[in-house]
Amino acid sequence: MNSNLQLVKNILKYTFGLVPIVAGLDKFTNILTNWSQYISEGFAGILPFEPITFMMIVGVIEIIAGMLVLTKTKIGAYIVCAWLVSIALTLIFSWTFVDVAIRDLVMAIGAFSLAKLSEDN
């Protein structure tokens, strides 16, 4: 059973380490999607800069969070969990991309699970 737990932990670690890094890098290229579409008009209106600049800042944060998961798994996983919950809440409050919000909440549960699996190490 211990080897199964280690396998699950490693799968989660590399998933929650690499996916935020890829998504963060894509904030600079918009190959996967146009990330600015996820910013509500109301929020975009209060930003002191262009939405694309905001998304690049988000990208840097995501890259750092992914690197933390790979190097300091427990704290990184808690950070990714909180990050995903905050994204989901933002989408729910603006009532846009609710499907993405639900997906992010499910991913947050996975990140939380990784953090809990990493507590003994």
mmCIF file with all atom_site columns, C-alpha atoms in Angstrom:
data_model
loop_
_atom_site.group_PDB
_atom_site.id
_atom_site.type_symbol
_atom_site.label_atom_id
_atom_site.label_alt_id
_atom_site.label_comp_id
_atom_site.label_asym_id
_atom_site.label_entity_id
_atom_site.label_seq_id
_atom_site.pdbx_PDB_ins_code
_atom_site.Cartn_x
_atom_site.Cartn_y
_atom_site.Cartn_z
_atom_site.occupancy
_atom_site.B_iso_or_equiv
_atom_site.pdbx_formal_charge
_atom_site.auth_seq_id
_atom_site.auth_comp_id
_atom_site.auth_asym_id
_atom_site.auth_atom_id
_atom_site.pdbx_PDB_model_num
ATOM 1   C CA . MET A 1 1   ? 0.000   0.000  0.000   1.00 0.00 ? 1   MET A CA 1
ATOM 2   C CA . ASN A 1 2   ? 2.850   2.394  0.783   1.00 0.00 ? 2   ASN A CA 1
ATOM 3   C CA . SER A 1 3   ? 4.137   2.190  -2.805  1.00 0.00 ? 3   SER A CA 1
ATOM 4   C CA . ASN A 1 4   ? 0.643   3.084  -4.083  1.00 0.00 ? 4   ASN A CA 1
ATOM 5   C CA . LEU A 1 5   ? 0.563   6.153  -1.844  1.00 0.00 ? 5   LEU A CA 1
ATOM 6   C CA . GLN A 1 6   ? 3.981   7.205  -3.093  1.00 0.00 ? 6   GLN A CA 1
ATOM 7   C CA . LEU A 1 7   ? 2.850   6.734  -6.702  1.00 0.00 ? 7   LEU A CA 1
ATOM 8   C CA . VAL A 1 8   ? -0.252  8.872  -6.141  1.00 0.00 ? 8   VAL A CA 1
ATOM 9   C CA . LYS A 1 9   ? 1.813   11.528 -4.377  1.00 0.00 ? 9   LYS A CA 1
ATOM 10  C CA . ASN A 1 10  ? 4.307   11.659 -7.245  1.00 0.00 ? 10  ASN A CA 1
ATOM 11  C CA . ILE A 1 11  ? 1.571   11.873 -9.876  1.00 0.00 ? 11  ILE A CA 1
ATOM 12  C CA . LEU A 1 12  ? -0.068  14.736 -7.985  1.00 0.00 ? 12  LEU A CA 1
ATOM 13  C CA . LYS A 1 13  ? 3.272   16.445 -7.371  1.00 0.00 ? 13  LYS A CA 1
ATOM 14  C CA . TYR A 1 14  ? 4.232   16.518 -11.033 1.00 0.00 ? 14  TYR A CA 1
ATOM 15  C CA . THR A 1 15  ? 0.707   17.424 -12.129 1.00 0.00 ? 15  THR A CA 1
ATOM 16  C CA . PHE A 1 16  ? 0.413   20.370 -9.736  1.00 0.00 ? 16  PHE A CA 1
ATOM 17  C CA . GLY A 1 17  ? 4.022   21.337 -10.348 1.00 0.00 ? 17  GLY A CA 1
ATOM 18  C CA . LEU A 1 18  ? 4.084   21.263 -14.144 1.00 0.00 ? 18  LEU A CA 1
ATOM 19  C CA . VAL A 1 19  ? 0.549   22.409 -15.033 1.00 0.00 ? 19  VAL A CA 1
ATOM 20  C CA . PRO A 1 20  ? 0.854   25.778 -13.235 1.00 0.00 ? 20  PRO A CA 1
ATOM 21  C CA . ILE A 1 21  ? 4.248   26.329 -14.863 1.00 0.00 ? 21  ILE A CA 1
ATOM 22  C CA . VAL A 1 22  ? 2.830   25.616 -18.333 1.00 0.00 ? 22  VAL A CA 1
ATOM 23  C CA . ALA A 1 23  ? -0.250  27.767 -17.687 1.00 0.00 ? 23  ALA A CA 1
ATOM 24  C CA . GLY A 1 24  ? 1.954   30.533 -16.291 1.00 0.00 ? 24  GLY A CA 1
ATOM 25  C CA . LEU A 1 25  ? 4.232   30.490 -19.313 1.00 0.00 ? 25  LEU A CA 1
ATOM 26  C CA . ASP A 1 26  ? 1.211   30.540 -21.591 1.00 0.00 ? 26  ASP A CA 1
ATOM 27  C CA . LYS A 1 27  ? 0.093   33.840 -20.023 1.00 0.00 ? 27  LYS A CA 1
ATOM 28  C CA . PHE A 1 28  ? 2.924   35.348 -22.100 1.00 0.00 ? 28  PHE A CA 1
ATOM 29  C CA . THR A 1 29  ? 2.083   33.586 -25.366 1.00 0.00 ? 29  THR A CA 1
ATOM 30  C CA . ASN A 1 30  ? -1.678  32.881 -25.309 1.00 0.00 ? 30  ASN A CA 1
ATOM 31  C CA . ILE A 1 31  ? -1.143  29.665 -27.270 1.00 0.00 ? 31  ILE A CA 1
ATOM 32  C CA . LEU A 1 32  ? -3.582  27.617 -25.179 1.00 0.00 ? 32  LEU A CA 1
ATOM 33  C CA . THR A 1 33  ? -6.215  30.359 -24.878 1.00 0.00 ? 33  THR A CA 1
ATOM 34  C CA . ASN A 1 34  ? -6.685  34.108 -24.656 1.00 0.00 ? 34  ASN A CA 1
ATOM 35  C CA . TRP A 1 35  ? -6.307  34.397 -20.892 1.00 0.00 ? 35  TRP A CA 1
ATOM 36  C CA . SER A 1 36  ? -7.644  37.963 -20.750 1.00 0.00 ? 36  SER A CA 1
ATOM 37  C CA . GLN A 1 37  ? -11.128 36.655 -21.519 1.00 0.00 ? 37  GLN A CA 1
ATOM 38  C CA . TYR A 1 38  ? -11.296 35.293 -17.981 1.00 0.00 ? 38  TYR A CA 1
ATOM 39  C CA . ILE A 1 39  ? -11.138 38.788 -16.471 1.00 0.00 ? 39  ILE A CA 1
ATOM 40  C CA . SER A 1 40  ? -14.579 40.286 -15.932 1.00 0.00 ? 40  SER A CA 1
ATOM 41  C CA . GLU A 1 41  ? -15.235 43.716 -17.407 1.00 0.00 ? 41  GLU A CA 1
ATOM 42  C CA . GLY A 1 42  ? -15.829 45.147 -13.937 1.00 0.00 ? 42  GLY A CA 1
ATOM 43  C CA . PHE A 1 43  ? -12.497 43.874 -12.648 1.00 0.00 ? 43  PHE A CA 1
ATOM 44  C CA . ALA A 1 44  ? -10.685 44.960 -15.816 1.00 0.00 ? 44  ALA A CA 1
ATOM 45  C CA . GLY A 1 45  ? -12.123 48.443 -15.292 1.00 0.00 ? 45  GLY A CA 1
ATOM 46  C CA . ILE A 1 46  ? -10.481 48.855 -11.884 1.00 0.00 ? 46  ILE A CA 1
ATOM 47  C CA . LEU A 1 47  ? -7.053  47.546 -12.919 1.00 0.00 ? 47  LEU A CA 1
ATOM 48  C CA . PRO A 1 48  ? -4.372  50.256 -13.080 1.00 0.00 ? 48  PRO A CA 1
ATOM 49  C CA . PHE A 1 49  ? -2.981  48.582 -16.220 1.00 0.00 ? 49  PHE A CA 1
ATOM 50  C CA . GLU A 1 50  ? -4.101  46.498 -19.170 1.00 0.00 ? 50  GLU A CA 1
ATOM 51  C CA . PRO A 1 51  ? -5.644  43.059 -18.534 1.00 0.00 ? 51  PRO A CA 1
ATOM 52  C CA . ILE A 1 52  ? -2.810  41.411 -20.486 1.00 0.00 ? 52  ILE A CA 1
ATOM 53  C CA . THR A 1 53  ? -0.310  42.896 -18.007 1.00 0.00 ? 53  THR A CA 1
ATOM 54  C CA . PHE A 1 54  ? -2.377  41.535 -15.130 1.00 0.00 ? 54  PHE A CA 1
ATOM 55  C CA . MET A 1 55  ? -2.384  38.090 -16.722 1.00 0.00 ? 55  MET A CA 1
ATOM 56  C CA . MET A 1 56  ? 1.411   38.214 -17.098 1.00 0.00 ? 56  MET A CA 1
ATOM 57  C CA . ILE A 1 57  ? 1.682   38.955 -13.356 1.00 0.00 ? 57  ILE A CA 1
ATOM 58  C CA . VAL A 1 58  ? -0.633  36.010 -12.745 1.00 0.00 ? 58  VAL A CA 1
ATOM 59  C CA . GLY A 1 59  ? 1.642   33.921 -14.977 1.00 0.00 ? 59  GLY A CA 1
ATOM 60  C CA . VAL A 1 60  ? 4.690   34.730 -12.875 1.00 0.00 ? 60  VAL A CA 1
ATOM 61  C CA . ILE A 1 61  ? 2.796   33.775 -9.714  1.00 0.00 ? 61  ILE A CA 1
ATOM 62  C CA . GLU A 1 62  ? 1.710   30.481 -11.290 1.00 0.00 ? 62  GLU A CA 1
ATOM 63  C CA . ILE A 1 63  ? 5.257   29.654 -12.383 1.00 0.00 ? 63  ILE A CA 1
ATOM 64  C CA . ILE A 1 64  ? 6.544   30.298 -8.858  1.00 0.00 ? 64  ILE A CA 1
ATOM 65  C CA . ALA A 1 65  ? 3.715   28.219 -7.352  1.00 0.00 ? 65  ALA A CA 1
ATOM 66  C CA . GLY A 1 66  ? 4.487   25.308 -9.681  1.00 0.00 ? 66  GLY A CA 1
ATOM 67  C CA . MET A 1 67  ? 8.185   25.472 -8.854  1.00 0.00 ? 67  MET A CA 1
ATOM 68  C CA . LEU A 1 68  ? 7.313   25.458 -5.144  1.00 0.00 ? 68  LEU A CA 1
ATOM 69  C CA . VAL A 1 69  ? 5.244   22.300 -5.591  1.00 0.00 ? 69  VAL A CA 1
ATOM 70  C CA . LEU A 1 70  ? 8.230   20.619 -7.232  1.00 0.00 ? 70  LEU A CA 1
ATOM 71  C CA . THR A 1 71  ? 10.732  21.748 -4.589  1.00 0.00 ? 71  THR A CA 1
ATOM 72  C CA . LYS A 1 72  ? 8.753   22.285 -1.365  1.00 0.00 ? 72  LYS A CA 1
ATOM 73  C CA . THR A 1 73  ? 5.735   20.131 -2.077  1.00 0.00 ? 73  THR A CA 1
ATOM 74  C CA . LYS A 1 74  ? 3.644   20.660 1.055   1.00 0.00 ? 74  LYS A CA 1
ATOM 75  C CA . ILE A 1 75  ? 3.736   24.468 1.101   1.00 0.00 ? 75  ILE A CA 1
ATOM 76  C CA . GLY A 1 76  ? 3.537   24.654 -2.689  1.00 0.00 ? 76  GLY A CA 1
ATOM 77  C CA . ALA A 1 77  ? 0.469   22.422 -2.763  1.00 0.00 ? 77  ALA A CA 1
ATOM 78  C CA . TYR A 1 78  ? -1.291  24.559 -0.145  1.00 0.00 ? 78  TYR A CA 1
ATOM 79  C CA . ILE A 1 79  ? -0.462  27.682 -2.185  1.00 0.00 ? 79  ILE A CA 1
ATOM 80  C CA . VAL A 1 80  ? -1.783  26.101 -5.397  1.00 0.00 ? 80  VAL A CA 1
ATOM 81  C CA . CYS A 1 81  ? -4.920  25.002 -3.533  1.00 0.00 ? 81  CYS A CA 1
ATOM 82  C CA . ALA A 1 82  ? -5.550  28.543 -2.272  1.00 0.00 ? 82  ALA A CA 1
ATOM 83  C CA . TRP A 1 83  ? -4.780  29.990 -5.707  1.00 0.00 ? 83  TRP A CA 1
ATOM 84  C CA . LEU A 1 84  ? -7.280  27.674 -7.412  1.00 0.00 ? 84  LEU A CA 1
ATOM 85  C CA . VAL A 1 85  ? -9.977  28.466 -4.838  1.00 0.00 ? 85  VAL A CA 1
ATOM 86  C CA . SER A 1 86  ? -9.418  32.206 -5.324  1.00 0.00 ? 86  SER A CA 1
ATOM 87  C CA . ILE A 1 87  ? -9.706  31.838 -9.116  1.00 0.00 ? 87  ILE A CA 1
ATOM 88  C CA . ALA A 1 88  ? -12.878 29.788 -8.715  1.00 0.00 ? 88  ALA A CA 1
ATOM 89  C CA . LEU A 1 89  ? -14.453 32.304 -6.340  1.00 0.00 ? 89  LEU A CA 1
ATOM 90  C CA . THR A 1 90  ? -13.637 35.175 -8.693  1.00 0.00 ? 90  THR A CA 1
ATOM 91  C CA . LEU A 1 91  ? -15.339 33.349 -11.562 1.00 0.00 ? 91  LEU A CA 1
ATOM 92  C CA . ILE A 1 92  ? -18.349 32.415 -9.436  1.00 0.00 ? 92  ILE A CA 1
ATOM 93  C CA . PHE A 1 93  ? -18.823 35.984 -8.152  1.00 0.00 ? 93  PHE A CA 1
ATOM 94  C CA . SER A 1 94  ? -18.746 37.343 -11.697 1.00 0.00 ? 94  SER A CA 1
ATOM 95  C CA . TRP A 1 95  ? -20.935 34.405 -12.827 1.00 0.00 ? 95  TRP A CA 1
ATOM 96  C CA . THR A 1 96  ? -18.731 33.791 -15.839 1.00 0.00 ? 96  THR A CA 1
ATOM 97  C CA . PHE A 1 97  ? -17.025 30.549 -16.780 1.00 0.00 ? 97  PHE A CA 1
ATOM 98  C CA . VAL A 1 98  ? -18.773 28.737 -13.927 1.00 0.00 ? 98  VAL A CA 1
ATOM 99  C CA . ASP A 1 99  ? -17.718 25.426 -15.510 1.00 0.00 ? 99  ASP A CA 1
ATOM 100 C CA . VAL A 1 100 ? -14.084 26.486 -15.166 1.00 0.00 ? 100 VAL A CA 1
ATOM 101 C CA . ALA A 1 101 ? -14.750 27.532 -11.562 1.00 0.00 ? 101 ALA A CA 1
ATOM 102 C CA . ILE A 1 102 ? -16.083 24.072 -10.738 1.00 0.00 ? 102 ILE A CA 1
ATOM 103 C CA . ARG A 1 103 ? -13.088 22.455 -12.434 1.00 0.00 ? 103 ARG A CA 1
ATOM 104 C CA . ASP A 1 104 ? -10.728 24.680 -10.436 1.00 0.00 ? 104 ASP A CA 1
ATOM 105 C CA . LEU A 1 105 ? -12.460 23.725 -7.179  1.00 0.00 ? 105 LEU A CA 1
ATOM 106 C CA . VAL A 1 106 ? -12.003 20.041 -8.029  1.00 0.00 ? 106 VAL A CA 1
ATOM 107 C CA . MET A 1 107 ? -8.331  20.691 -8.823  1.00 0.00 ? 107 MET A CA 1
ATOM 108 C CA . ALA A 1 108 ? -8.010  22.549 -5.501  1.00 0.00 ? 108 ALA A CA 1
ATOM 109 C CA . ILE A 1 109 ? -9.189  19.396 -3.737  1.00 0.00 ? 109 ILE A CA 1
ATOM 110 C CA . GLY A 1 110 ? -6.442  17.470 -5.529  1.00 0.00 ? 110 GLY A CA 1
ATOM 111 C CA . ALA A 1 111 ? -3.825  20.039 -4.512  1.00 0.00 ? 111 ALA A CA 1
ATOM 112 C CA . PHE A 1 112 ? -5.069  19.909 -0.916  1.00 0.00 ? 112 PHE A CA 1
ATOM 113 C CA . SER A 1 113 ? -4.814  16.111 -1.034  1.00 0.00 ? 113 SER A CA 1
ATOM 114 C CA . LEU A 1 114 ? -1.203  16.404 -2.193  1.00 0.00 ? 114 LEU A CA 1
ATOM 115 C CA . ALA A 1 115 ? -0.443  18.783 0.670   1.00 0.00 ? 115 ALA A CA 1
ATOM 116 C CA . LYS A 1 116 ? -1.943  16.352 3.188   1.00 0.00 ? 116 LYS A CA 1
ATOM 117 C CA . LEU A 1 117 ? 0.025   13.432 1.684   1.00 0.00 ? 117 LEU A CA 1
ATOM 118 C CA . SER A 1 118 ? 3.182   15.538 2.021   1.00 0.00 ? 118 SER A CA 1
ATOM 119 C CA . GLU A 1 119 ? 2.755   16.388 5.710   1.00 0.00 ? 119 GLU A CA 1
ATOM 120 C CA . ASP A 1 120 ? 4.620   13.348 6.996   1.00 0.00 ? 120 ASP A CA 1
ATOM 121 C CA . ASN A 1 121 ? 7.652   14.009 4.797   1.00 0.00 ? 121 ASN A CA 1
#
